[in-house]
Coordinates of C-alpha atoms and ligand atoms in Angstrom, one line a residue:
Chain I
M21 CA 88.7 96.6 89.2
D22 CA 85.1 96.1 90.2
Q23 CA 85.7 95.1 93.7
R24 CA 84.3 96.9 96.7
L25 CA 86.5 96.8 99.8
F26 CA 85.8 97.6 103.4
V27 CA 88.8 99.4 104.6
K28 CA 90.0 102.1 107.0
G29 CA 90.6 105.7 105.7
N30 CA 94.3 105.4 106.5
E31 CA 94.6 102.3 104.4
A32 CA 92.6 103.9 101.6
V33 CA 95.1 106.8 101.4
A34 CA 98.0 104.4 101.2
M35 CA 96.2 102.3 98.6
G36 CA 95.4 105.5 96.6
A37 CA 99.0 106.6 96.8
L38 CA 100.3 103.2 95.6
A39 CA 97.8 103.2 92.7
A40 CA 99.1 106.7 91.8
G41 CA 102.5 105.2 91.4
C42 CA 104.1 106.2 94.7
R43 CA 107.0 103.9 95.4
F44 CA 108.7 105.7 98.2
Y45 CA 107.4 106.2 101.7
F46 CA 109.4 107.9 104.5
G47 CA 107.8 108.4 107.9
Y48 CA 107.8 108.2 111.7
P49 CA 105.0 106.7 113.8
I50 CA 102.4 108.8 115.4
T51 CA 98.7 108.2 116.4
P52 CA 96.2 108.3 114.7
Q53 CA 98.0 107.7 111.3
S54 CA 100.4 104.8 112.0
D55 CA 98.3 102.5 109.9
I56 CA 99.7 104.4 106.9
P57 CA 103.4 103.5 107.5
E58 CA 102.3 100.0 108.6
Y59 CA 100.5 99.5 105.3
M60 CA 103.4 100.9 103.3
A61 CA 106.0 98.8 105.2
R62 CA 104.0 95.7 104.2
E63 CA 103.2 96.6 100.6
L64 CA 106.0 98.7 99.2
P65 CA 108.7 95.9 99.3
R66 CA 106.3 93.7 97.3
L67 CA 106.1 96.4 94.6
G68 CA 109.8 96.9 94.5
G69 CA 109.4 100.2 96.4
T70 CA 111.1 101.6 99.4
F71 CA 109.9 102.1 102.9
I72 CA 112.0 103.8 105.5
Q73 CA 111.0 104.4 109.1
A74 CA 113.0 107.6 109.6
E75 CA 114.5 108.7 112.9
S76 CA 112.2 111.7 112.9
E77 CA 109.6 113.7 111.0
I78 CA 112.4 116.1 110.1
A79 CA 114.5 113.4 108.5
S80 CA 111.5 111.8 106.7
I81 CA 110.4 115.0 105.0
N82 CA 114.0 115.6 103.9
M83 CA 114.2 112.0 102.6
L84 CA 111.1 112.9 100.6
L85 CA 112.8 116.0 99.4
G86 CA 115.8 113.9 98.1
A87 CA 113.7 111.2 96.4
S88 CA 111.4 113.9 94.8
A89 CA 114.5 115.8 93.5
C90 CA 115.4 112.5 91.7
G91 CA 111.9 112.5 90.1
M92 CA 110.2 109.8 92.2
R93 CA 106.7 109.8 93.4
A94 CA 107.2 109.8 97.1
M95 CA 105.2 110.6 100.3
T96 CA 105.3 111.0 104.0
S97 CA 102.5 111.0 106.5
S98 CA 102.1 112.2 110.1
S99 CA 99.8 113.8 112.5
S100 CA 99.7 117.4 113.9
P101 CA 102.9 117.5 116.1
G102 CA 104.8 115.6 113.5
I103 CA 103.6 117.9 110.8
S104 CA 104.9 120.9 112.8
L105 CA 108.3 119.2 112.5
K106 CA 108.0 118.8 108.8
Q107 CA 107.4 122.5 108.2
E108 CA 111.1 123.2 107.6
G109 CA 111.2 120.6 104.9
L110 CA 107.9 121.7 103.4
S111 CA 109.2 125.3 103.1
Y112 CA 112.4 124.0 101.4
M113 CA 110.4 121.8 99.0
A114 CA 108.1 124.7 98.1
G115 CA 111.2 126.9 97.5
S116 CA 112.8 124.2 95.5
E117 CA 109.6 123.6 93.4
L118 CA 109.4 119.9 94.4
P119 CA 106.3 117.8 94.3
G120 CA 105.4 115.2 96.9
L121 CA 102.5 114.1 99.1
V122 CA 102.2 114.9 102.8
V123 CA 99.3 113.3 104.6
N124 CA 98.2 115.0 107.9
I125 CA 95.7 112.9 109.9
C126 CA 95.1 115.7 112.3
R127 CA 94.7 115.3 116.1
S128 CA 94.0 118.0 118.6
G129 CA 96.5 120.5 119.9
P130 CA 98.3 122.8 120.5
G131 CA 101.3 120.9 121.8
L132 CA 100.8 117.3 122.6
G133 CA 97.0 117.9 122.8
G134 CA 95.0 114.8 122.4
I135 CA 94.3 112.3 119.7
D136 CA 90.7 113.2 118.9
A137 CA 89.7 114.5 115.5
S138 CA 90.5 118.2 115.1
Q139 CA 90.5 120.8 112.3
A140 CA 92.8 123.1 114.2
D141 CA 95.6 122.6 111.6
Y142 CA 93.7 124.5 108.9
F143 CA 95.8 127.7 109.3
Q144 CA 99.0 125.7 109.3
A145 CA 98.1 123.8 106.2
V146 CA 96.6 126.5 104.0
K147 CA 98.5 129.6 105.1
G148 CA 102.1 128.2 104.8
G149 CA 103.0 126.7 108.1
G150 CA 106.7 127.0 107.5
H151 CA 108.6 130.2 106.7
G152 CA 108.8 132.2 103.5
G153 CA 105.2 132.7 102.4
Y154 CA 104.6 129.6 100.2
R155 CA 101.4 127.6 99.6
L156 CA 100.7 123.9 99.5
I157 CA 97.9 122.2 97.5
V158 CA 95.6 121.2 100.3
L159 CA 92.9 118.6 99.8
A160 CA 90.3 117.7 102.4
P161 CA 88.7 114.2 102.1
H162 CA 85.5 113.6 103.9
S163 CA 85.2 109.8 103.2
V164 CA 87.3 106.7 102.9
Q165 CA 86.6 106.8 99.1
E166 CA 88.0 110.3 99.0
M167 CA 91.1 109.4 100.9
Y168 CA 91.8 107.1 98.0
D169 CA 90.7 109.5 95.2
L170 CA 92.3 112.6 96.6
A171 CA 95.6 110.9 97.3
M172 CA 95.8 110.2 93.6
L173 CA 94.7 113.7 92.7
A174 CA 97.3 115.1 95.1
F175 CA 100.1 113.4 93.2
D176 CA 98.9 114.6 89.8
L177 CA 98.4 118.2 91.0
S178 CA 101.7 118.3 92.7
D179 CA 103.5 117.0 89.6
L180 CA 101.5 119.4 87.4
Y181 CA 102.3 122.5 89.5
R182 CA 105.7 121.4 90.9
M183 CA 104.7 122.0 94.5
P184 CA 104.1 119.8 97.6
A185 CA 100.5 118.7 98.3
M186 CA 98.9 118.0 101.6
L187 CA 96.0 115.8 102.3
L188 CA 94.4 117.2 105.4
G189 CA 92.4 114.4 107.1
D190 CA 91.4 113.9 110.7
S191 CA 91.4 111.0 113.1
V192 CA 87.8 110.1 112.3
I193 CA 88.3 109.8 108.6
G194 CA 91.6 108.0 109.1
Q195 CA 90.3 105.5 111.6
M196 CA 86.8 104.7 110.3
K197 CA 86.0 101.9 107.9
E198 CA 83.8 102.4 104.8
A199 CA 83.3 100.9 101.4
L200 CA 86.0 101.7 98.9
V201 CA 85.9 101.1 95.2
P202 CA 89.5 101.2 94.0
H203 CA 90.2 102.4 90.5
P204 CA 93.3 102.8 88.3
R205 CA 95.0 106.2 88.1
P206 CA 93.3 108.5 85.6
Q207 CA 95.3 109.2 82.5
I208 CA 96.2 112.8 82.6
E209 CA 99.1 114.4 80.8
L210 CA 101.9 115.5 83.1
P211 CA 104.8 117.7 82.1
A212 CA 108.1 115.9 81.6
K213 CA 110.4 116.2 84.7
D214 CA 113.2 117.8 82.9
W215 CA 114.6 119.3 86.1
V216 CA 115.4 116.2 88.1
V217 CA 118.9 115.5 89.4
S218 CA 120.1 112.1 88.2
G219 CA 123.8 112.6 87.7
K220 CA 124.8 114.5 84.6
G221 CA 125.1 111.5 82.4
S222 CA 125.5 112.7 78.8
R223 CA 124.0 116.1 79.6
S224 CA 126.4 119.0 79.2
E225 CA 124.4 121.2 81.7
Q226 CA 124.4 120.3 85.4
R227 CA 121.0 120.4 87.2
I228 CA 120.6 122.0 90.6
V229 CA 117.6 121.7 92.9
K230 CA 117.8 124.5 95.4
S231 CA 116.0 127.2 97.3
L232 CA 118.8 129.7 97.7
F233 CA 118.6 132.6 95.4
L234 CA 121.2 135.3 96.2
G235 CA 121.7 136.9 92.7
D236 CA 120.3 140.4 92.1
G237 CA 116.5 140.2 91.9
E238 CA 116.6 136.4 91.6
L239 CA 114.7 135.7 94.7
E240 CA 112.0 138.2 94.0
A241 CA 111.5 136.8 90.5
H242 CA 111.4 133.3 92.0
N243 CA 108.7 134.3 94.5
W244 CA 106.6 136.0 91.8
K245 CA 106.8 132.9 89.7
L246 CA 105.5 130.8 92.7
Y247 CA 102.8 133.4 93.3
H248 CA 101.6 133.3 89.7
R249 CA 101.5 129.5 90.0
Y250 CA 99.3 129.8 93.0
Q251 CA 97.0 132.2 91.1
L252 CA 96.8 129.6 88.3
L253 CA 95.8 127.0 90.8
Q254 CA 93.1 129.3 92.1
E255 CA 91.7 129.7 88.6
R256 CA 91.9 126.1 87.5
E257 CA 91.9 123.7 90.4
S258 CA 89.4 124.8 93.0
R259 CA 87.1 121.9 93.9
W260 CA 84.0 121.7 96.0
E261 CA 80.8 119.9 96.3
A262 CA 77.5 121.8 96.2
L263 CA 74.2 120.5 97.7
Y264 CA 70.7 121.9 97.4
L265 CA 71.9 125.4 96.4
D266 CA 69.1 126.0 93.9
D267 CA 66.5 127.2 96.3
A268 CA 68.7 127.8 99.4
E269 CA 68.0 130.6 101.8
L270 CA 71.0 129.7 104.0
I271 CA 74.3 128.1 103.0
V272 CA 76.1 125.7 105.4
T273 CA 79.8 125.1 104.8
A274 CA 82.1 122.6 106.4
F275 CA 85.0 120.3 105.3
G276 CA 86.3 116.9 106.3
V277 CA 84.6 115.0 109.1
T278 CA 82.5 118.1 110.1
A279 CA 81.0 118.1 106.6
R280 CA 79.6 114.6 107.2
I281 CA 77.8 115.8 110.4
A282 CA 76.8 119.0 108.7
R283 CA 75.3 117.2 105.8
S284 CA 73.1 115.1 108.2
A285 CA 72.1 118.4 109.8
V286 CA 71.2 120.0 106.5
R287 CA 69.1 117.0 105.5
M288 CA 67.3 117.2 108.9
A289 CA 66.6 120.9 108.4
R290 CA 65.4 120.2 104.8
E291 CA 63.0 117.5 106.2
G292 CA 61.8 120.2 108.6
G293 CA 61.1 122.5 105.7
L294 CA 64.1 124.8 105.9
K295 CA 65.6 125.7 102.5
V296 CA 69.3 125.1 103.3
G297 CA 72.1 124.4 100.9
M298 CA 75.7 123.4 101.4
I299 CA 79.1 124.0 100.0
R300 CA 81.8 121.5 101.0
P301 CA 85.3 122.7 100.0
I302 CA 87.4 119.8 98.7
T303 CA 90.4 121.9 98.0
L304 CA 91.3 124.2 100.9
F305 CA 94.0 125.7 98.9
P306 CA 93.1 126.8 96.4
F307 CA 90.0 127.8 98.4
P308 CA 86.8 127.6 96.3
Q309 CA 86.3 131.4 96.4
K310 CA 84.3 131.5 93.2
A311 CA 81.7 129.1 94.6
F312 CA 81.2 131.2 97.6
F313 CA 81.1 134.5 95.8
K314 CA 78.6 133.2 93.3
A315 CA 76.3 131.5 95.8
T316 CA 76.4 134.5 98.2
G317 CA 75.4 136.8 95.3
V318 CA 72.0 135.2 95.9
V319 CA 71.9 133.7 99.3
K320 CA 73.1 136.2 101.9
K321 CA 73.7 133.9 104.8
V322 CA 76.5 131.4 105.3
L323 CA 77.0 129.3 108.4
C324 CA 80.5 127.8 108.8
F325 CA 81.0 124.7 111.0
E326 CA 84.5 123.7 112.1
L327 CA 86.1 121.6 114.7
N328 CA 88.2 124.5 116.0
T329 CA 87.5 128.0 117.2
G330 CA 87.3 129.4 113.7
Q331 CA 89.8 129.2 110.9
M332 CA 88.3 128.4 107.5
V333 CA 85.6 130.9 108.4
E334 CA 88.2 133.6 107.6
D335 CA 88.5 132.3 104.0
V336 CA 84.7 132.1 103.7
R337 CA 84.4 135.7 104.8
L338 CA 87.0 136.8 102.2
S339 CA 85.2 134.9 99.5
A340 CA 81.6 135.8 100.2
A341 CA 79.8 138.7 98.6
R342 CA 80.2 141.9 100.6
D343 CA 76.7 142.1 102.0
A344 CA 76.6 138.5 103.0
E345 CA 76.5 137.6 106.6
V346 CA 78.9 134.8 107.7
F347 CA 78.4 133.0 111.0
F348 CA 80.6 130.6 112.7
Y349 CA 79.8 127.7 114.9
G350 CA 82.5 125.3 116.2
R351 CA 84.6 124.3 119.2
P352 CA 88.0 123.0 119.8
P353 CA 88.2 119.2 120.2
G354 CA 88.8 117.8 123.6
A355 CA 85.3 118.1 124.9
G356 CA 85.1 114.3 124.4
S357 CA 82.6 114.3 121.6
L358 CA 81.9 115.6 118.1
P359 CA 78.9 117.8 117.6
T360 CA 75.8 115.9 116.8
P361 CA 73.6 116.5 113.7
E362 CA 70.9 117.7 116.0
E363 CA 73.2 120.2 117.6
L364 CA 74.2 121.6 114.1
C365 CA 70.6 121.5 112.9
E366 CA 69.6 123.7 115.9
Q367 CA 72.3 126.2 114.7
I368 CA 70.9 126.1 111.2
E369 CA 67.4 126.9 112.5
R370 CA 68.7 129.7 114.7
H371 CA 70.6 131.4 111.8
H372 CA 68.0 130.7 109.2
G373 CA 65.8 132.9 111.3
R374 CA 62.9 130.6 111.3
S375 CA 62.3 127.5 113.3
A376 CA 61.5 124.3 111.5
Chain A
M25 CA 166.7 117.5 77.3
T26 CA 163.6 115.9 76.0
K27 CA 160.5 118.0 75.8
V28 CA 157.7 116.8 78.1
D29 CA 154.3 117.6 76.9
T30 CA 152.3 115.6 79.4
P31 CA 151.1 118.0 82.1
V32 CA 151.8 116.8 85.6
F33 CA 149.2 119.0 87.2
T34 CA 145.8 119.9 85.7
A35 CA 142.5 121.1 87.0
P36 CA 140.1 118.3 87.9
R37 CA 137.4 117.8 85.3
S38 CA 134.7 117.6 88.0
L39 CA 135.4 121.2 89.0
K40 CA 134.4 124.2 86.9
K41 CA 137.0 126.7 86.0
V42 CA 135.6 129.6 88.0
V43 CA 136.9 131.8 90.8
T44 CA 135.5 130.8 94.2
H45 CA 133.9 133.1 96.8
F46 CA 135.8 131.7 99.7
C47 CA 137.9 133.9 102.0
P48 CA 141.7 134.1 101.6
G49 CA 143.3 131.1 103.3
C50 CA 140.0 129.2 103.5
Q51 CA 140.5 125.5 102.7
H52 CA 137.1 124.7 101.3
G53 CA 138.7 125.2 97.9
T54 CA 141.4 122.6 98.7
V55 CA 138.8 120.1 99.9
H56 CA 136.6 120.7 96.8
R57 CA 139.6 119.8 94.8
L58 CA 140.3 116.6 96.7
V59 CA 136.7 115.5 96.2
A60 CA 136.8 116.4 92.5
E61 CA 140.0 114.5 92.1
A62 CA 138.4 111.5 93.6
L63 CA 135.4 111.7 91.3
D64 CA 137.8 112.0 88.4
H65 CA 139.9 109.1 89.6
F66 CA 137.0 106.8 89.6
A67 CA 135.5 108.4 86.5
V68 CA 132.1 108.9 88.2
Q69 CA 131.4 112.6 87.6
A70 CA 128.5 111.8 85.2
R71 CA 126.8 109.7 87.8
T72 CA 127.5 111.7 90.9
I73 CA 124.9 113.7 92.8
G74 CA 126.1 116.1 95.5
V75 CA 124.1 117.2 98.4
A76 CA 124.9 120.7 99.4
S77 CA 124.4 121.7 103.1
V78 CA 124.1 125.1 104.8
G79 CA 127.2 127.0 105.6
C80 CA 130.1 128.4 103.6
S81 CA 130.0 125.3 101.3
V82 CA 126.4 125.8 100.2
F83 CA 127.5 127.0 96.8
L84 CA 128.9 123.5 95.9
Y85 CA 127.1 123.6 92.6
E86 CA 128.9 126.8 91.6
Y87 CA 132.2 124.9 91.6
F88 CA 131.4 121.2 91.0
D89 CA 130.2 120.3 87.5
I90 CA 127.7 117.8 88.7
D91 CA 124.0 117.5 89.6
V92 CA 123.3 118.9 93.1
V93 CA 120.4 119.0 95.6
E94 CA 120.5 121.6 98.3
A95 CA 119.4 120.5 101.8
P96 CA 118.2 122.4 104.8
H97 CA 120.7 123.0 107.6
G98 CA 121.9 119.7 109.0
R99 CA 119.6 117.5 106.9
A100 CA 121.9 116.6 104.1
P101 CA 122.2 113.0 105.2
A102 CA 118.4 112.6 105.1
V103 CA 118.2 114.3 101.7
A104 CA 121.1 112.1 100.5
T105 CA 119.2 109.0 101.8
G106 CA 116.2 109.9 99.7
V107 CA 118.5 110.5 96.7
K108 CA 120.5 107.2 97.2
R109 CA 117.4 105.2 97.7
A110 CA 115.8 106.7 94.6
L111 CA 118.9 106.1 92.5
P112 CA 121.0 103.4 94.1
D113 CA 123.5 103.2 91.3
R114 CA 124.5 106.9 91.6
I115 CA 127.4 108.1 93.7
V116 CA 126.0 110.4 96.4
F117 CA 127.9 112.6 98.7
T118 CA 127.1 115.2 101.3
Y119 CA 129.5 118.0 102.1
Q120 CA 128.9 119.5 105.6
G121 CA 130.5 121.8 108.1
D122 CA 130.8 121.2 111.8
G123 CA 127.7 123.3 112.7
D124 CA 125.7 121.6 110.1
L125 CA 126.8 118.0 110.9
A126 CA 127.7 118.0 114.6
A127 CA 125.0 120.4 115.9
I128 CA 121.7 120.7 114.1
G129 CA 122.2 117.6 112.1
T130 CA 123.5 115.2 114.7
S131 CA 120.4 113.0 114.5
E132 CA 120.5 112.8 110.7
I133 CA 124.2 111.9 110.4
I134 CA 124.0 109.2 113.1
H135 CA 121.0 107.5 111.7
A136 CA 122.2 107.6 108.1
A137 CA 125.4 106.0 109.2
N138 CA 123.6 103.5 111.3
R139 CA 121.5 102.5 108.3
G140 CA 124.7 102.0 106.4
E141 CA 123.5 104.3 103.7
G142 CA 125.7 104.0 100.7
M143 CA 126.8 107.6 100.7
T144 CA 130.0 109.4 101.4
V145 CA 130.1 112.2 103.9
I146 CA 132.8 114.9 103.6
F147 CA 132.9 116.7 107.0
V148 CA 134.8 119.9 107.0
N149 CA 135.7 120.7 110.6
N150 CA 137.0 124.3 111.1
S151 CA 135.8 124.4 114.7
T152 CA 133.5 127.3 114.1
Y153 CA 130.4 128.5 112.3
G154 CA 132.1 130.2 109.4
M155 CA 129.2 131.6 107.3
T156 CA 127.4 133.2 110.2
G157 CA 130.4 135.0 111.5
G158 CA 132.5 132.7 113.8
Q159 CA 130.2 131.5 116.5
M160 CA 130.9 128.5 118.7
A161 CA 130.5 125.1 117.2
P162 CA 130.3 121.7 118.8
T163 CA 133.9 121.2 117.7
T164 CA 135.2 124.5 119.1
L165 CA 138.2 123.7 121.3
P166 CA 138.1 124.2 125.1
G167 CA 139.2 127.8 125.8
Q168 CA 138.8 128.8 122.1
K169 CA 137.3 132.3 121.8
T170 CA 134.5 132.7 119.4
S171 CA 131.8 135.4 119.0
T172 CA 129.5 133.4 121.2
S173 CA 132.2 132.1 123.6
P174 CA 133.9 135.5 124.1
Y175 CA 135.7 134.2 127.2
G176 CA 136.7 131.0 125.6
R177 CA 134.7 127.8 125.4
D178 CA 134.0 126.8 129.0
I179 CA 133.5 123.1 129.1
A180 CA 131.5 123.4 132.3
N181 CA 129.0 125.5 130.4
D182 CA 129.3 124.3 126.9
G183 CA 130.6 120.7 127.0
R184 CA 133.6 119.4 125.3
P185 CA 134.3 119.1 121.5
I186 CA 132.6 116.3 119.8
R187 CA 134.8 113.9 117.9
M188 CA 132.5 112.8 115.1
A189 CA 135.0 110.5 113.2
E190 CA 135.4 108.4 116.4
L191 CA 131.8 108.6 117.4
L192 CA 130.5 107.2 114.1
T193 CA 132.8 104.2 114.3
Q194 CA 130.5 102.9 117.1
L195 CA 127.8 102.2 114.5
D196 CA 127.8 99.0 112.6
G197 CA 126.6 100.8 109.4
T198 CA 129.8 102.9 109.2
S199 CA 132.3 101.1 107.0
Y200 CA 135.0 103.7 106.8
S201 CA 135.8 106.7 109.0
A202 CA 138.9 108.7 109.0
R203 CA 140.2 112.1 110.2
V204 CA 142.7 114.1 108.1
A205 CA 143.9 117.6 107.9
V206 CA 144.7 120.0 105.0
N207 CA 147.3 122.2 106.8
T208 CA 150.5 120.8 105.2
P209 CA 151.3 119.3 101.7
R210 CA 151.8 115.9 103.3
N211 CA 148.5 116.1 105.1
V212 CA 146.8 117.2 102.0
L213 CA 148.1 114.1 100.2
A214 CA 146.9 111.9 103.0
A215 CA 143.5 113.7 102.9
G216 CA 143.2 113.0 99.2
K217 CA 143.9 109.3 99.9
A218 CA 141.2 109.2 102.6
V219 CA 138.7 110.9 100.3
R220 CA 139.4 108.4 97.6
K221 CA 139.0 105.5 100.0
A222 CA 135.7 106.9 101.1
F223 CA 134.4 107.0 97.6
Q224 CA 135.8 103.6 96.9
T225 CA 133.8 102.4 99.8
Q226 CA 130.7 103.6 98.2
I227 CA 131.5 102.5 94.7
E228 CA 132.2 99.0 96.0
G229 CA 128.8 99.0 97.7
R230 CA 130.3 98.7 101.2
G231 CA 128.1 101.1 103.1
F232 CA 128.6 104.4 104.8
S233 CA 131.9 106.3 104.5
F234 CA 133.0 109.4 106.4
V235 CA 136.0 111.7 106.2
E236 CA 136.5 114.4 108.7
I237 CA 138.8 117.1 107.4
L238 CA 140.4 119.5 109.9
S239 CA 140.6 122.9 108.1
T240 CA 141.0 126.5 108.9
C241 CA 138.9 129.6 109.1
P242 CA 141.5 132.4 109.1
T243 CA 138.8 135.1 108.9
N244 CA 136.8 134.1 111.9
W245 CA 139.8 132.8 113.9
G246 CA 141.3 136.3 113.3
V247 CA 144.7 135.0 112.3
S248 CA 146.7 134.8 109.0
P249 CA 146.4 131.8 106.8
L250 CA 149.9 130.6 107.8
E251 CA 149.1 131.0 111.5
A252 CA 145.9 129.2 110.9
N253 CA 147.7 126.2 109.5
E254 CA 150.0 126.3 112.4
R255 CA 147.0 126.2 114.8
I256 CA 145.7 123.1 113.2
A257 CA 149.0 121.4 114.1
T258 CA 149.4 122.8 117.6
E259 CA 145.8 123.0 118.8
M260 CA 143.4 121.0 116.7
I261 CA 145.3 117.8 116.0
P262 CA 146.0 117.2 119.7
C263 CA 142.3 117.4 120.3
F264 CA 141.2 115.7 117.1
P265 CA 143.8 113.1 116.4
L266 CA 144.4 112.2 112.7
G267 CA 143.9 108.6 111.7
T268 CA 141.7 105.9 110.2
F269 CA 139.3 104.8 112.9
K270 CA 137.4 102.3 110.8
D271 CA 138.2 100.6 107.6
W272 CA 136.3 97.8 106.0
A273 CA 139.5 96.6 104.3
L274 CA 141.3 96.2 107.6
D275 CA 138.6 95.3 110.0
A276 CA 137.6 91.8 110.8
P277 CA 134.9 90.4 108.5
G278 CA 131.5 91.4 109.5
T279 CA 132.3 94.6 111.2
G280 CA 130.6 97.2 109.2
A281 CA 131.6 96.2 105.7
K282 CA 128.5 95.2 103.7
Ligands
TPP3 C1 117.7 126.2 110.7 C2 118.9 127.1 110.5 N1 119.5 127.6 111.6 C3 120.5 128.4 111.5 C4 120.9 128.8 110.2 C5 122.1 129.8 110.1 N2 123.3 129.2 109.7 C6 123.8 129.3 108.4 S1 125.3 128.7 108.2 C7 125.4 128.3 109.8 C8 126.6 127.7 110.4 C9 127.4 126.8 109.5 O1 128.5 126.4 110.1 P1 129.3 125.2 109.6 O2 128.3 124.1 109.4 O3 130.4 124.9 110.6 O4 129.9 125.5 108.2 P2 130.9 126.7 107.8 O5 130.1 127.9 107.5 O6 131.9 126.9 108.9 O7 131.6 126.2 106.5 C10 124.3 128.7 110.5 C11 124.1 128.5 111.9 C12 120.2 128.3 109.1 N3 120.6 128.6 107.8 N4 119.2 127.4 109.3

């Protein structure tokens, strides 16, 4: 597969999911992600897969729950208001230890909001969203290529850790076209799904997929088990991209679409002679705490850019060395435009303490 | 007299031999048995997947010796859709109360039926929310007192009871829809037949099948089990008539059966 394609981010995520072996898609239309169900509706029947346009986001996440309980690679996608509706099912899937992919091509809120790119769903994605104190694997692509790559990774990680994964995109990444080099699914060893319901067949033991634990101490034990799994993820699966950290005097951090603009700003600042580095979290949960802790052991200033009024910055503060200063610059979407590289470069200059 | 060593009455294989948690006089146990007998009758226990809902029946898996997925409140038809689409040759059923199916899960049941999902829905209508302590359900009778309709259900305020078995017949995807009761031995036998027919519908690949079963909740109704059975006859059946409302075998070709 040496081809180079020119596709939309939303198409790339669908292609990545299909290449990962996903054969079940359940969803409900919402801008700016409807290209995903449209792509799946066209391609899945050709692959012998199943596409269902559900009656609601609630129904679609529960269809995903059912297919996943039967051991299938399955996904749903939506945008912010629809993701709110899926929180019930996500909490149940987390409680039932079910894998599956949920794509959130975020738009701005709260409420109906608007359809411009936003990062205001960060809290909802990484802090639980639904009830009960669970976590999702949250991946934040910043390019069309990563929409493809991370969709694949999301399936593997969610199978590996038996928990739902969310791909947290935004309307810019979803709608823009870029080059994509498709590739086959990496061969990684996944645990046997010896828990799926399939009808007892010749088994003597029945299998039950559930999230209700009423026995003495059962629920506490279940929650500790999930907690330890989340700790393991933190240890093993944090991913980030580091740029120019070697001689940096200030670290910039941003994810998703904002990371693209921030990177241009960092380059501009570098060209102006400012020693600026950058950490781009790729996994938002597990958050790359170690990367920040290590870097801020040396560089004491971090500037966090987000398209909201400050959400990831809280995790950055928790991860940074104690004596490091963490600054935030961002704004909620709806102003009609994204920040420009020049605007962010100005912030870098200001916080670096020295004008370029 | 010749000695007869063939038992005339045995426990269904699809049920475990355990004591249930249901209240005295509750008929979930009876309905469980009817479903298990149908699974035994068609010898499909090994390829059946149950979808448990929220309500007194959530512990389905404690009593049925089959694989089970548990669904959020009202969403069993959506979960069952995922299951059936993933494993089309399995027998899939949901088991839902009236709060679960006719209130929070109205959307899911209507659309699963409309898609003609090859599943069987066992709908236990006791006209109240049993598990949460006897609140008003969409099927609560006009004037019926519950903990959230302490002066009796007021149709001006709360609307009238929803008749799900009739309502679902309007959808082309529904192939079989019947309402039965489990208040008398005769009715229990008829209920067993309807449950069998519903599973037959699925086994023959004829689409969506639905059985509404009128049952009691003596605890929350605040009456004895016998009075509760009486109440099904005198109050519930007049509001929720028994009968088969749609049957692929009887309907003209093209109406629902597929
Ligand atoms: C989202 C949600 N809302 C409310 C509840 C609380 N709840 C548990 S059981 C139940 C009522 C169930 O009544 P029904 O479906 O009639 O079944 P029954 O208990 O009578 O068998 C309710 C409201 C819940 N578990 N989840």
